[in-house]
Amino acid sequence: MSKNEDFIACVPHQIEADWDEKWGPLLAGFPVNIMYACVQRTESDQSKMLGITACYEPDLTTFRETTKTRTMTYRNSEGGTYRVRVVLHRASGRLETFKYKGQKLVARASGMSFENAMVHTTLVGIEKDERVTVIRS
């Protein structure tokens, strides 16, 4: 993060078991989405701010379940090679996230509670070459 950026934590809602007849019970506990965000001053006018977000949505085709874990990958809604893999551990309730650029791991986070894990996940912020949405003030 540069000196002209401020970090914003975005804690998403959890998917609830009653969200969908088929998918709700399978995906309960996963985030609805994952959003990285920051606010940055424009280079041309330091009094103007830009909101920058990178939103990741679940790819339901990647859902996997074993006796120990449930996993699913989230894809950047703007495209690109970045993705986030979410792992829910059944026994402990621990949630882990792994952010990749292609095959390269760029960030890892975890937490014993959903909120804690999501704050740690989004704390890494947006990568310089990550596809984003820019919101102008």
mmCIF file of C-alpha atoms in Angstrom:
data_model
loop_
_atom_site.group_PDB
_atom_site.id
_atom_site.type_symbol
_atom_site.label_atom_id
_atom_site.label_comp_id
_atom_site.label_asym_id
_atom_site.label_seq_id
_atom_site.Cartn_x
_atom_site.Cartn_y
_atom_site.Cartn_z
ATOM 1 C CA MET A 1 0.000 0.000 0.000
ATOM 2 C CA SER A 2 1.420 3.409 -0.894
ATOM 3 C CA LYS A 3 1.277 6.529 1.288
ATOM 4 C CA ASN A 4 -1.676 7.751 -0.809
ATOM 5 C CA GLU A 5 -3.829 4.668 -0.063
ATOM 6 C CA ASP A 6 -6.001 3.710 2.888
ATOM 7 C CA PHE A 7 -6.968 0.097 3.594
ATOM 8 C CA ILE A 8 -10.625 -0.849 4.001
ATOM 9 C CA ALA A 9 -11.666 -4.175 5.551
ATOM 10 C CA CYS A 10 -14.680 -5.714 3.858
ATOM 11 C CA VAL A 11 -16.255 -8.497 5.897
ATOM 12 C CA PRO A 12 -18.830 -10.300 3.742
ATOM 13 C CA HIS A 13 -21.925 -12.118 4.850
ATOM 14 C CA GLN A 14 -21.793 -15.876 5.271
ATOM 15 C CA ILE A 15 -23.884 -18.108 3.068
ATOM 16 C CA GLU A 16 -26.768 -19.465 5.143
ATOM 17 C CA ALA A 17 -28.116 -23.016 4.896
ATOM 18 C CA ASP A 18 -31.528 -21.723 3.747
ATOM 19 C CA TRP A 19 -30.022 -19.591 0.941
ATOM 20 C CA ASP A 20 -30.814 -22.210 -1.722
ATOM 21 C CA GLU A 21 -32.515 -25.597 -1.520
ATOM 22 C CA LYS A 22 -29.579 -27.458 -3.131
ATOM 23 C CA TRP A 23 -26.529 -25.244 -2.524
ATOM 24 C CA GLY A 24 -27.393 -23.648 0.836
ATOM 25 C CA PRO A 25 -26.710 -26.700 3.028
ATOM 26 C CA LEU A 26 -23.476 -27.456 1.121
ATOM 27 C CA LEU A 27 -22.119 -23.901 1.116
ATOM 28 C CA ALA A 28 -23.230 -22.727 4.566
ATOM 29 C CA GLY A 29 -20.323 -20.940 6.248
ATOM 30 C CA PHE A 30 -18.599 -19.795 3.041
ATOM 31 C CA PRO A 31 -18.472 -16.058 2.239
ATOM 32 C CA VAL A 32 -21.080 -14.719 -0.197
ATOM 33 C CA ASN A 33 -18.166 -12.954 -1.918
ATOM 34 C CA ILE A 34 -14.719 -11.604 -1.056
ATOM 35 C CA MET A 35 -13.910 -7.950 -1.693
ATOM 36 C CA TYR A 36 -10.559 -6.252 -1.427
ATOM 37 C CA ALA A 37 -10.800 -2.461 -1.303
ATOM 38 C CA CYS A 38 -8.817 0.707 -0.775
ATOM 39 C CA VAL A 39 -9.224 4.451 -1.112
ATOM 40 C CA GLN A 40 -6.552 6.336 -2.986
ATOM 41 C CA ARG A 41 -5.894 9.985 -3.832
ATOM 42 C CA THR A 42 -5.729 10.778 -7.530
ATOM 43 C CA GLU A 43 -2.297 11.728 -8.848
ATOM 44 C CA SER A 44 -3.647 14.747 -10.745
ATOM 45 C CA ASP A 45 -5.639 16.212 -7.833
ATOM 46 C CA GLN A 46 -4.740 15.180 -4.280
ATOM 47 C CA SER A 47 -8.109 16.505 -3.019
ATOM 48 C CA LYS A 48 -9.974 13.855 -5.046
ATOM 49 C CA MET A 49 -10.324 10.258 -3.902
ATOM 50 C CA LEU A 50 -10.831 7.020 -5.817
ATOM 51 C CA GLY A 51 -12.424 3.905 -4.401
ATOM 52 C CA ILE A 52 -10.799 0.772 -5.781
ATOM 53 C CA THR A 53 -12.293 -2.695 -5.362
ATOM 54 C CA ALA A 54 -11.511 -6.212 -6.500
ATOM 55 C CA CYS A 55 -14.538 -8.446 -5.971
ATOM 56 C CA TYR A 56 -14.320 -12.231 -5.993
ATOM 57 C CA GLU A 57 -17.419 -14.365 -6.517
ATOM 58 C CA PRO A 58 -17.825 -18.085 -5.801
ATOM 59 C CA ASP A 59 -17.296 -20.531 -8.647
ATOM 60 C CA LEU A 60 -19.807 -23.233 -7.670
ATOM 61 C CA THR A 61 -18.187 -25.729 -10.057
ATOM 62 C CA THR A 62 -15.072 -25.753 -7.840
ATOM 63 C CA PHE A 63 -16.880 -26.826 -4.652
ATOM 64 C CA ARG A 64 -15.279 -29.948 -3.133
ATOM 65 C CA GLU A 65 -16.086 -31.823 0.043
ATOM 66 C CA THR A 66 -14.120 -34.418 2.026
ATOM 67 C CA THR A 67 -14.610 -35.804 5.516
ATOM 68 C CA LYS A 68 -12.213 -33.118 6.838
ATOM 69 C CA THR A 69 -12.787 -30.039 4.650
ATOM 70 C CA ARG A 70 -15.054 -28.179 2.273
ATOM 71 C CA THR A 71 -13.338 -26.007 -0.352
ATOM 72 C CA MET A 72 -14.369 -23.592 -3.077
ATOM 73 C CA THR A 73 -12.568 -21.139 -5.361
ATOM 74 C CA TYR A 74 -13.627 -17.519 -5.860
ATOM 75 C CA ARG A 75 -12.919 -15.743 -9.169
ATOM 76 C CA ASN A 76 -12.340 -12.037 -9.773
ATOM 77 C CA SER A 77 -15.543 -10.646 -11.291
ATOM 78 C CA GLU A 78 -13.420 -8.485 -13.634
ATOM 79 C CA GLY A 79 -11.492 -11.518 -14.930
ATOM 80 C CA GLY A 80 -7.769 -12.059 -14.861
ATOM 81 C CA THR A 81 -5.568 -14.739 -13.330
ATOM 82 C CA TYR A 82 -6.147 -14.006 -9.637
ATOM 83 C CA ARG A 83 -8.327 -16.357 -7.570
ATOM 84 C CA VAL A 84 -8.999 -17.085 -3.915
ATOM 85 C CA ARG A 85 -9.390 -20.621 -2.561
ATOM 86 C CA VAL A 86 -11.426 -20.919 0.651
ATOM 87 C CA VAL A 87 -11.046 -23.957 2.918
ATOM 88 C CA LEU A 88 -13.448 -24.683 5.788
ATOM 89 C CA HIS A 89 -12.141 -27.237 8.303
ATOM 90 C CA ARG A 90 -15.006 -29.318 9.697
ATOM 91 C CA ALA A 91 -13.552 -30.388 13.054
ATOM 92 C CA SER A 92 -12.067 -27.072 14.216
ATOM 93 C CA GLY A 93 -14.304 -24.622 12.343
ATOM 94 C CA ARG A 94 -11.138 -22.872 11.139
ATOM 95 C CA LEU A 95 -11.369 -21.022 7.833
ATOM 96 C CA GLU A 96 -8.321 -20.538 5.566
ATOM 97 C CA THR A 97 -7.942 -18.505 2.391
ATOM 98 C CA PHE A 98 -5.251 -18.731 -0.266
ATOM 99 C CA LYS A 99 -4.927 -15.971 -2.883
ATOM 100 C CA TYR A 100 -3.171 -16.976 -6.097
ATOM 101 C CA LYS A 101 -1.936 -15.241 -9.217
ATOM 102 C CA GLY A 102 -2.036 -18.126 -11.648
ATOM 103 C CA GLN A 103 -0.206 -20.910 -9.788
ATOM 104 C CA LYS A 104 1.763 -18.551 -7.500
ATOM 105 C CA LEU A 105 0.523 -18.149 -3.922
ATOM 106 C CA VAL A 106 0.519 -14.404 -3.120
ATOM 107 C CA ALA A 107 -1.325 -14.379 0.229
ATOM 108 C CA ARG A 108 -2.586 -16.740 2.903
ATOM 109 C CA ALA A 109 -4.881 -16.008 5.843
ATOM 110 C CA SER A 110 -6.844 -17.887 8.458
ATOM 111 C CA GLY A 111 -8.985 -17.439 11.517
ATOM 112 C CA MET A 112 -11.014 -19.382 14.037
ATOM 113 C CA SER A 113 -14.047 -17.191 13.398
ATOM 114 C CA PHE A 114 -15.525 -16.153 10.064
ATOM 115 C CA GLU A 115 -15.078 -12.433 10.778
ATOM 116 C CA ASN A 116 -11.478 -12.854 11.917
ATOM 117 C CA ALA A 117 -10.567 -14.897 8.851
ATOM 118 C CA MET A 118 -12.196 -12.420 6.460
ATOM 119 C CA VAL A 119 -10.447 -9.393 8.010
ATOM 120 C CA HIS A 120 -7.100 -11.186 7.703
ATOM 121 C CA THR A 121 -7.971 -12.227 4.142
ATOM 122 C CA THR A 122 -8.722 -8.688 2.942
ATOM 123 C CA LEU A 123 -5.869 -7.129 4.936
ATOM 124 C CA VAL A 124 -3.414 -7.940 2.127
ATOM 125 C CA GLY A 125 -5.232 -5.476 -0.127
ATOM 126 C CA ILE A 126 -5.143 -5.246 -3.892
ATOM 127 C CA GLU A 127 -2.168 -6.368 -5.961
ATOM 128 C CA LYS A 128 -0.765 -3.854 -8.479
ATOM 129 C CA ASP A 129 -1.787 -5.907 -11.526
ATOM 130 C CA GLU A 130 -5.086 -7.221 -10.146
ATOM 131 C CA ARG A 131 -8.193 -6.339 -12.158
ATOM 132 C CA VAL A 132 -10.299 -3.793 -10.287
ATOM 133 C CA THR A 133 -13.344 -1.562 -10.409
ATOM 134 C CA VAL A 134 -12.613 2.141 -9.872
ATOM 135 C CA ILE A 135 -15.224 4.330 -8.196
ATOM 136 C CA ARG A 136 -14.652 8.028 -8.742
ATOM 137 C CA SER A 137 -15.777 10.656 -6.224
#
